Coordinates of C-alpha atoms in Angstrom, one line a residue:
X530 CA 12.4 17.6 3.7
X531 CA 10.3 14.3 3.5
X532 CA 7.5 15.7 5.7
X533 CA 7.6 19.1 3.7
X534 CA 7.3 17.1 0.2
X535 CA 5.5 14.6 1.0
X536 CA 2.7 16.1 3.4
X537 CA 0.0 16.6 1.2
X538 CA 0.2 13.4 -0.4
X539 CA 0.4 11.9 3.4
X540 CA -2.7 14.1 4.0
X541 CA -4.8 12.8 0.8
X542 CA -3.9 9.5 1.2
X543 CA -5.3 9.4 5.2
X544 CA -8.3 11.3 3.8
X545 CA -8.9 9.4 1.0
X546 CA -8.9 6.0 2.6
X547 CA -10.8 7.1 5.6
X548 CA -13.4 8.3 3.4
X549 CA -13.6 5.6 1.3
X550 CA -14.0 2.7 4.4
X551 CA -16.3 5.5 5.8
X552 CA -18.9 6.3 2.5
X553 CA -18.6 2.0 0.9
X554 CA -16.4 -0.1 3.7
X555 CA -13.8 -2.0 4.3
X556 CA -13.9 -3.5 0.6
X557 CA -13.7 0.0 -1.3
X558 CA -10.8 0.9 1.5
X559 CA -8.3 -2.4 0.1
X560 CA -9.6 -1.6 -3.7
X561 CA -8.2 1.9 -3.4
X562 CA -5.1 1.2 -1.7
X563 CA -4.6 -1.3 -4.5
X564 CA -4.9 1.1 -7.3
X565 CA -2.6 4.2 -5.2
X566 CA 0.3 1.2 -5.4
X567 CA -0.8 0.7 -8.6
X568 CA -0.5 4.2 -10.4
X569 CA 2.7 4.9 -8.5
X570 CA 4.4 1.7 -9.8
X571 CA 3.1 2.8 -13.0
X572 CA 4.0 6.5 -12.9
X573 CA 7.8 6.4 -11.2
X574 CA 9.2 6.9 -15.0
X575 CA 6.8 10.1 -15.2
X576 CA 8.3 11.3 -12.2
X577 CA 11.6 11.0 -13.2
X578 CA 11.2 12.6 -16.5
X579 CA 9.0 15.4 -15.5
X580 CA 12.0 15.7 -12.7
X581 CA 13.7 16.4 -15.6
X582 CA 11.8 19.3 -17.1
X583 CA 10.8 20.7 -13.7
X584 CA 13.8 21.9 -12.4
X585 CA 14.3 24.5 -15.5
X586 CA 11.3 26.3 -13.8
X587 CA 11.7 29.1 -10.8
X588 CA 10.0 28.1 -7.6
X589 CA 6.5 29.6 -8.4
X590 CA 6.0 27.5 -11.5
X591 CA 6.8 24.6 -9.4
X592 CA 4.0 25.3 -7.0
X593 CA 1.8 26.0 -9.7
X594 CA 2.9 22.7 -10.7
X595 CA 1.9 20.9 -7.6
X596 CA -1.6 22.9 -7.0
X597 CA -3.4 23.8 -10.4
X598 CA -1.3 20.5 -12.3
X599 CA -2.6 18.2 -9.5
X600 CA -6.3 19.3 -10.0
X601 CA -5.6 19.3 -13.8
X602 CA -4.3 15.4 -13.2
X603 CA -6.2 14.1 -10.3
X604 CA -9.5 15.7 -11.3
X605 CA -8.6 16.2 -15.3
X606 CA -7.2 12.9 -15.9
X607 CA -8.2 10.1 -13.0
X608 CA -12.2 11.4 -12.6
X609 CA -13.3 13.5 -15.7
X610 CA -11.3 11.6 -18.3
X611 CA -12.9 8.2 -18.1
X612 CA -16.3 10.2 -18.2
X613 CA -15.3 11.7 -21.3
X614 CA -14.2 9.0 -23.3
X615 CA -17.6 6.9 -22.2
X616 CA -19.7 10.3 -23.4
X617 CA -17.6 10.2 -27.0
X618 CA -17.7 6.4 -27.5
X619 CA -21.6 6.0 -26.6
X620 CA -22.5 9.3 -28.1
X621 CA -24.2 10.1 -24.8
X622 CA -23.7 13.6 -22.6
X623 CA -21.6 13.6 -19.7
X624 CA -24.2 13.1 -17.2
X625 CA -25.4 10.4 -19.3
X626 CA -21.9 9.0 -18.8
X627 CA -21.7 9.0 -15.0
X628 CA -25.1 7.5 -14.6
X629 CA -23.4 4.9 -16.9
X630 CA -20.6 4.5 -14.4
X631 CA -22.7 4.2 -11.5
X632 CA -25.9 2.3 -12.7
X633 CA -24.5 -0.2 -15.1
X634 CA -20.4 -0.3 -14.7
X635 CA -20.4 -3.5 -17.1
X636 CA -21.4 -1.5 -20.0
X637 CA -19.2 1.6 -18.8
X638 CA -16.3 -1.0 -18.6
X639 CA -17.2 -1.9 -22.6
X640 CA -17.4 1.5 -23.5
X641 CA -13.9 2.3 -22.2
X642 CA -12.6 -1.1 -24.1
X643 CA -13.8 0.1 -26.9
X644 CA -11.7 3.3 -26.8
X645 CA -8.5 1.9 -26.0
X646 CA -7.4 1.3 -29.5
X647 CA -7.5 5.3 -30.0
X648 CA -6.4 5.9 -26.4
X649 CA -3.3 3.8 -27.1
X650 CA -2.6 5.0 -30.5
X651 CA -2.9 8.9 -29.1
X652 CA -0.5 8.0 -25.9
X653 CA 2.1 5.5 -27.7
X654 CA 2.6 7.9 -30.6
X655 CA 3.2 10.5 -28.2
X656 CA 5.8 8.5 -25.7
X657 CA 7.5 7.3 -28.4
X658 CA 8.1 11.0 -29.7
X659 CA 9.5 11.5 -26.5
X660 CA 11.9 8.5 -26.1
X661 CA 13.0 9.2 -29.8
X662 CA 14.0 12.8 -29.1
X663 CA 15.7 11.7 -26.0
X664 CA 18.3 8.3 -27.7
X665 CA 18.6 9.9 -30.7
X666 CA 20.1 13.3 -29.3
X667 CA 24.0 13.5 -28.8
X668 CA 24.2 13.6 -25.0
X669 CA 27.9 14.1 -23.1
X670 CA 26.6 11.9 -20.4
X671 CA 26.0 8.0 -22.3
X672 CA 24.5 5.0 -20.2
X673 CA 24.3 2.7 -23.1
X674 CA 26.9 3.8 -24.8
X675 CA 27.1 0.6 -27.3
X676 CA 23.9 1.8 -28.6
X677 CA 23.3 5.4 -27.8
X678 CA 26.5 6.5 -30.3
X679 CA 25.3 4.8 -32.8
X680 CA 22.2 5.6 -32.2
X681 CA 23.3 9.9 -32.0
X682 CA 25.1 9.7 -35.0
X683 CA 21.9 8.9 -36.8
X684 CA 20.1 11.8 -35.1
X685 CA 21.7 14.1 -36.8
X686 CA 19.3 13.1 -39.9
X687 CA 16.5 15.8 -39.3
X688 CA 13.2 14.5 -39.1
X689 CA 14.0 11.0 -38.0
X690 CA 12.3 11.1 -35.3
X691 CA 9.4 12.0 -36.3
X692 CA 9.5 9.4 -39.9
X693 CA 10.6 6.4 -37.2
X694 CA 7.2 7.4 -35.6
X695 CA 5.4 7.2 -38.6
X696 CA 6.8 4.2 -39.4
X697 CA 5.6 2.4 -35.9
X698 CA 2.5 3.6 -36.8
X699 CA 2.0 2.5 -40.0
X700 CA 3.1 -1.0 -38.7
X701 CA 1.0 -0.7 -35.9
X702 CA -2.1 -0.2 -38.0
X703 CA -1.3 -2.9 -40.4
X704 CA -0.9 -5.2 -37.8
X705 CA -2.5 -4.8 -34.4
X706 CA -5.2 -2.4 -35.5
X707 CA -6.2 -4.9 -38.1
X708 CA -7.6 -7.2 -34.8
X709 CA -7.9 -4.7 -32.0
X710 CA -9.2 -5.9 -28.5
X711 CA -12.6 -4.2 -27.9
X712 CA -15.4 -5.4 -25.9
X713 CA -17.1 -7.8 -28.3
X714 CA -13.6 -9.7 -29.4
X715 CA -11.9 -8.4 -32.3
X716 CA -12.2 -5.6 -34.8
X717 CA -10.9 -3.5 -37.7
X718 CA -9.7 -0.1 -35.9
X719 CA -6.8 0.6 -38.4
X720 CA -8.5 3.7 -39.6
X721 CA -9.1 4.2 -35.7
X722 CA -5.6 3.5 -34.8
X723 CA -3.8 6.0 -37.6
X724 CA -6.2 9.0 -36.7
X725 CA -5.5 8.6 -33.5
X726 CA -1.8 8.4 -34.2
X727 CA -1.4 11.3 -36.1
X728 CA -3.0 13.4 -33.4
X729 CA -0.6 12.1 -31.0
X730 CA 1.9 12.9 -33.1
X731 CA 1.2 16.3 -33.4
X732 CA 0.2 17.1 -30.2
X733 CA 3.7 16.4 -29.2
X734 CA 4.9 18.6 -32.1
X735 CA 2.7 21.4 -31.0
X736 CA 3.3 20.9 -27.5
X737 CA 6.6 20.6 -27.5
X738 CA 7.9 23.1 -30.3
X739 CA 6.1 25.9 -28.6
X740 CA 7.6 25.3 -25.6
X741 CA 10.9 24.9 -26.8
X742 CA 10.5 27.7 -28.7
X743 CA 9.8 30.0 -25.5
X744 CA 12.5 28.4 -23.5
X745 CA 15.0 29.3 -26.6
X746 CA 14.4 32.6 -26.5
X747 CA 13.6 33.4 -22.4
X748 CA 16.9 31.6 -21.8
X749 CA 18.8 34.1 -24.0
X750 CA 17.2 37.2 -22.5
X751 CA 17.4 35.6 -18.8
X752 CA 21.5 34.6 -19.5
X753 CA 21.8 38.3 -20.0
X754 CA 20.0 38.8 -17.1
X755 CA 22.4 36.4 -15.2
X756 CA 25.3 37.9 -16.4
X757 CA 23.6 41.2 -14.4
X758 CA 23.4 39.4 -11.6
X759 CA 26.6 37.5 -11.8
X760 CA 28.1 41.1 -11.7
X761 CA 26.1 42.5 -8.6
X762 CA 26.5 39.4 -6.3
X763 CA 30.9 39.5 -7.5
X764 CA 30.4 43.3 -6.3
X765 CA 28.5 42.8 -2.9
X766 CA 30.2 39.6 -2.3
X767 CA 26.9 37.5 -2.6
X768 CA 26.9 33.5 -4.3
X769 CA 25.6 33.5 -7.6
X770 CA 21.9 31.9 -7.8
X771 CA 21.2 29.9 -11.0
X772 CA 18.5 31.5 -13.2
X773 CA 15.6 29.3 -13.6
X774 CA 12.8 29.7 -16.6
X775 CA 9.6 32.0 -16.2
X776 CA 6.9 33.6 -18.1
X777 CA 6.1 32.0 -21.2
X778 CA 8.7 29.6 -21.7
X779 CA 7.4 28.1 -18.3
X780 CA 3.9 27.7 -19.1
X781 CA 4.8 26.1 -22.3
X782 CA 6.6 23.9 -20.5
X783 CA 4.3 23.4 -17.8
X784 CA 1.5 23.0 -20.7
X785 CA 4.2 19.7 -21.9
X786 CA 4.2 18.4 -18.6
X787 CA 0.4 18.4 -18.0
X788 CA 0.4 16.4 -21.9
X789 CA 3.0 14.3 -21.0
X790 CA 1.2 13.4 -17.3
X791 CA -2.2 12.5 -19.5
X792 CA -0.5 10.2 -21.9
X793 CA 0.9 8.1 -18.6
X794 CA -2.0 8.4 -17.2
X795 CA -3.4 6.3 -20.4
X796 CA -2.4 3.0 -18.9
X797 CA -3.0 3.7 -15.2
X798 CA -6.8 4.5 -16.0
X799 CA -7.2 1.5 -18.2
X800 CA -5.4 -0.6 -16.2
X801 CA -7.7 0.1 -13.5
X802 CA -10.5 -1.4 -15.0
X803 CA -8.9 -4.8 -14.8
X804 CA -9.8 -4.0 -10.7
X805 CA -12.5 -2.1 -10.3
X806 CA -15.2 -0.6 -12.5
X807 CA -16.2 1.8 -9.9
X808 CA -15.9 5.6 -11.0
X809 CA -14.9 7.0 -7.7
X810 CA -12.5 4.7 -6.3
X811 CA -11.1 4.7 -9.4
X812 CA -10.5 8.6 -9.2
X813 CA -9.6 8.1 -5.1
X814 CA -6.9 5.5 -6.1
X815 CA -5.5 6.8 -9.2
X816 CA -5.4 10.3 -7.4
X817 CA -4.0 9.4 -4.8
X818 CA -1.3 7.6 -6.6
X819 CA -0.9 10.9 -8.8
X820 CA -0.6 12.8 -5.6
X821 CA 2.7 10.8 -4.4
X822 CA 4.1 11.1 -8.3
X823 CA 4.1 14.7 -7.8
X824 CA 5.7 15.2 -4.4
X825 CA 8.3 12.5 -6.0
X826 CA 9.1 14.7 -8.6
X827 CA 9.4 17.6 -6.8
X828 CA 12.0 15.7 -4.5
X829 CA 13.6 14.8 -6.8
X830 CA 14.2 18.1 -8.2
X831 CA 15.4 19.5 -4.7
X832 CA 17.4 17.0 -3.6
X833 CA 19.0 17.4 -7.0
X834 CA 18.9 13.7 -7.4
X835 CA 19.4 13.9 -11.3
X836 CA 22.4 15.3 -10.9
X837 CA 23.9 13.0 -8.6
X838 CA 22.5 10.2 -10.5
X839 CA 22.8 10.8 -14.0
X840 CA 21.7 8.0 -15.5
X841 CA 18.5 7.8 -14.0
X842 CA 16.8 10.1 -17.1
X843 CA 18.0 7.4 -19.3
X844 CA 16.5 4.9 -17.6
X845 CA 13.5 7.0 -17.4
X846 CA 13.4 7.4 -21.2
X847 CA 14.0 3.9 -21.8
X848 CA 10.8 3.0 -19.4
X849 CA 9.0 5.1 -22.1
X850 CA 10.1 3.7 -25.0
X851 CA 8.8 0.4 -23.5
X852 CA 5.6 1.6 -22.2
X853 CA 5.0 3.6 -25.6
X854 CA 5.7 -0.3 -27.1
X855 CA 3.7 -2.0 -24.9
X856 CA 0.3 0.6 -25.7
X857 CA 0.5 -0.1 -29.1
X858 CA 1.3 -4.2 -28.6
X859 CA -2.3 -3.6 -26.2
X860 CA -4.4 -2.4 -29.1
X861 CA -4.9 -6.2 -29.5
X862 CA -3.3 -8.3 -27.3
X863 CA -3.9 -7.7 -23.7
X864 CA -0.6 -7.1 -21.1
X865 CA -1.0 -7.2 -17.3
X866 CA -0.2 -4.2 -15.3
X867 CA 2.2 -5.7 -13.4
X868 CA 4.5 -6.8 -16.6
X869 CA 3.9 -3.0 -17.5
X870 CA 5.2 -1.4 -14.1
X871 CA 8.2 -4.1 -13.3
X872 CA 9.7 -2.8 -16.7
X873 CA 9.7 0.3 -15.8
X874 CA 10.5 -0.3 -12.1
X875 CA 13.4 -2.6 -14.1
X876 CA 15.2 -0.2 -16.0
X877 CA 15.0 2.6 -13.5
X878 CA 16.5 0.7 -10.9
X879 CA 19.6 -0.5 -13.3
X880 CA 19.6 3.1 -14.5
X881 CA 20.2 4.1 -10.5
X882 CA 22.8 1.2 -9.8
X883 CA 24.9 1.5 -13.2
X884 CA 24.7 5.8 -11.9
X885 CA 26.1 4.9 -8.1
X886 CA 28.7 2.6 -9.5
X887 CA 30.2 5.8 -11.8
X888 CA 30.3 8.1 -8.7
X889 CA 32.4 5.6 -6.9
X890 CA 34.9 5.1 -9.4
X891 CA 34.5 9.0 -10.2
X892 CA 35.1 9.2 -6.2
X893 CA 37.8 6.6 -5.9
X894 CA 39.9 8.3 -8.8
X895 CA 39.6 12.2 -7.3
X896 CA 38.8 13.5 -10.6
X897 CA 37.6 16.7 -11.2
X898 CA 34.4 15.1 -12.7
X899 CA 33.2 14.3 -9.7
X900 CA 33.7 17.8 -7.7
X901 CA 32.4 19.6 -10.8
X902 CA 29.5 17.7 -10.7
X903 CA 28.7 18.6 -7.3
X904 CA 29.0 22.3 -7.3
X905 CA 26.5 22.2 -10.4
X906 CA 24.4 20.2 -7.8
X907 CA 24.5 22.7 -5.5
X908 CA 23.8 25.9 -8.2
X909 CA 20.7 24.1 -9.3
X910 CA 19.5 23.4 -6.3
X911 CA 19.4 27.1 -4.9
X912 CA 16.8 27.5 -7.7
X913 CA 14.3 24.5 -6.1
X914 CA 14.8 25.6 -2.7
X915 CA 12.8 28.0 -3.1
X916 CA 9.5 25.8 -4.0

C-alpha cells in the first residue's frame, strides 16, 4: 500500500535531488531537501482537508487528481506562479520575469515582497472562508465541543460566514495594511489588501457554490442509482459498493481542490524565499514537497483514516483558521515558517491523540458506535480501492 502510494513521490524525490547535485552541486542538493521538508510540514493540514473532499470522488477522479492536479500544482503553483506574480508586480512579460529570476534574484526577491500584501489578503480571505464554513456548521461528531455548540448555534444565522469575513478584512486593512511589509519597509496597501480580499472572497463563493451545487444534485440522481444497485447486488447476492461522485459535481469539486491547494501554496512559495531566491530549486523543492502531500492524501483516503480518526478534520480546519490568521498578521509583521508549520503540525497531532483516546473508550465500552463506525469504514473504502 505504501510503495503503491507513495512511489511516484519516492521516484520524484530520487530524480529531483539527483538532478539537482548533478546540474548546481552539493549546495543546491541540501537547499532542496530543505524546502521538500519544508512544504510538507507546511501542507499536512492541506492533505487532511483535501482528504476530506477526495474521497466523495470515484477512482478516476482521484487519478485525475494525482496526474493533471499535480502538474496544475507542481508546475501551476511552485514554478509558473512566482513568474507570474514578478511579471504583474514589475509590469514586465513573462520571459522578462524569468530572466529576472535568474539574472538578478535580489530584485526578483523584492518584487515577490512586494506582492505579498495581495497574495495574503487573496489566500487568508479564502482559508478563512473555509474554516468558517467548517466551526460554524452543526456537525454530530464535536472535538471542541465547549466551543463548537456555541459556535453551531450561531451558524444557523445565514450569511455569517461570509459578514465575519468581511469583518476580518475590514480590520485587517485598517490595521496591517495601513503598514504592510514590502521590500523598501513599510507602506500603505489598504486599498491593496481589500481588493485583494474581496476576490478571495468570491473565489471561494464561486468555487465553492458551483461545486456544491453539482454535488447536490448528482448525489440525488446517483442515490437513485444506488438504490438500483442496492437491489441487483440483494438479488445476485453481491456486497453493496458505496456510490462515489462523478461528472460535473466532480470536476467542481476537483476545480475547489486545485483553489484550495493554491491558497496553501501561498505561504510555502513565500516562505521559500526566506532560503533561497533560486527559481528552480525553488520549484524542485516545493514540488517535490507537493508531490508527497498528494500521495498523503490519497492514503489517507484509502486507508479510510478519517473515519477511524474523526477528529483529525477538525484539527485540519483549525490549522486553517490559524494559517488564514497568520497571512493576514504577515501583511506587516514578518512570522517564521517554522512558527507557521509547528501550529499546524500542533493541532493536527492533538486532533489525532484526542481521536485515538475516543476509539478506546468507544472500544472498552462495546458500543455500537464503534462497530458502526467501522462498517462505514469499510463501505467507503470499496470506493478508493479502486484509485
Amino acid at each position: 500500500m505504501v510503495l503503491r502510494t507513495f512511489g511516484w513521490s519516492f521516484a520524484v524525490t530520487a530524480l529531483g535531488l539527483a538532478f539537482a547535485a548533478w546540474q548546481w552541486g552539493w549546495e543546491a542538493f541540501g537547499i532542496v531537501l530543505i524546502l521538500s521538508v519544508l512544504e510538507i510540514s507546511l501542507s499536512f493540514d492541506n492533505a487532511v482537508v483535501n482528504a476530506g473532499v477526495l474521497k466523495k470522488m470515484n477512482a478516476f477522479w482521484q487519478r485525475i487528481f494525482l496526474t493533471l492536479g499535480i502538474l496544475i500544482a507542481v508546475f501551476g503553483m511552485r514554478l509558473v506562479f512566482p513568474v507570474v506574480i514578478v511579471a504583474i508586480s514589475a509590469k514586465v512579460g513573462p520571459v522578462e520575469a524569468v530572466r529576472l529570476a535568474l539574472d538578478d534574484p535580489g530584485r526578483y526577491q523584492d518584487l515577490v515582497t512586494d506582492a505579498h500584501p495581495a497574495i495574503a489578503a487573496f489566500g487568508g480571505m479564502f482559508l478563512l472562508m473555509i474554516f468558517l464554513e467548517f466551526i460554524l456548521e452543526d456537525r454530530e461528531i464535536k472535538w471542541l465541543a465547549w466551543l463548537e455548540r456555541p459556535l453551531a448555534k450561531l451558524g444557523k444565522i445565514d450569511m455569517l460566514a461570509v459578514c465575519l469575513a468581511l469583518i476580518a478584512l475590514l480590520a485587517t486593512a485598517l490595521t496591517f495594511a495601513g503598514h504592510a511589509h514590502v521590500s523598501t519597509g513599510h507602506a500603505d496597501k489598504t486599498a491593496t489588501v481589500l481588493l485583494s480580499g474581496v476576490a478571495g472572497l468570491i473565489t471561494y463563493l464561486v468555487v465553492g457554490g458551483l461545486s456544491g451545487f453539482f454535488e447536490d444534485r448528482l448525489e440525488e440522481e446517483e442515490e437513485h442509482e444506488h438504490e438500483e444497485e442496492e437491489e441487483r447486488a440483494r438479488a445476485e447476492g453481491r456486497p453493496v459498493s458505496a456510490v462515489a461522485l462523478a461528472g460535473k459535481a466532480a470536476f467542481f469539486l476537483f476545480l475547489y481542490l486545485e483553489v484550495l491547494d493554491a491558497s496553501f501554496s501561498f505561504d510555502g512559495v513565500i516562505g521559500a524565499f526566506a532560503i533561497t531566491n533560486h527559481i528552480f530549486w525553488m520549484a524542485l523543492g516545493l514540488g517535490i514537497g507537493a508531490m508527497y502531500v498528494r500521495s498523503l492524501t490519497v492514503y489517507l483516503v484509502r486507508q479510510g483514516t478519517l473515519d477511524d480518526y474523526v477528529y483529525l478534520e477538525h484539527g485540519a480546519h483549525y490549522a486553517i483558521g490559524a494559517l488564514a490568521a497568520i497571512l493576514l498578521i504577515t501583511i506587516q509583521h514578518q512570522i517564521s515558517e517554522i512558527i507557521t508549520g509547528l501550529i499546524g503540525v500542533v493541532l493536527i497531532a492533538a486532533s489525532f491523540l484526542a481521536s485515538v483516546r475516543r476509539n478506546k473508550t468507544l472500544e472498552a465500552s462495546g458500543t455500537d458506535d464503534a462497530r458502526d463506525a467501522r462498517d462505514e469504514r469499510d463501505e467507503k473504502a470499496e470506493v478508493a480501492s479502486g484509485a
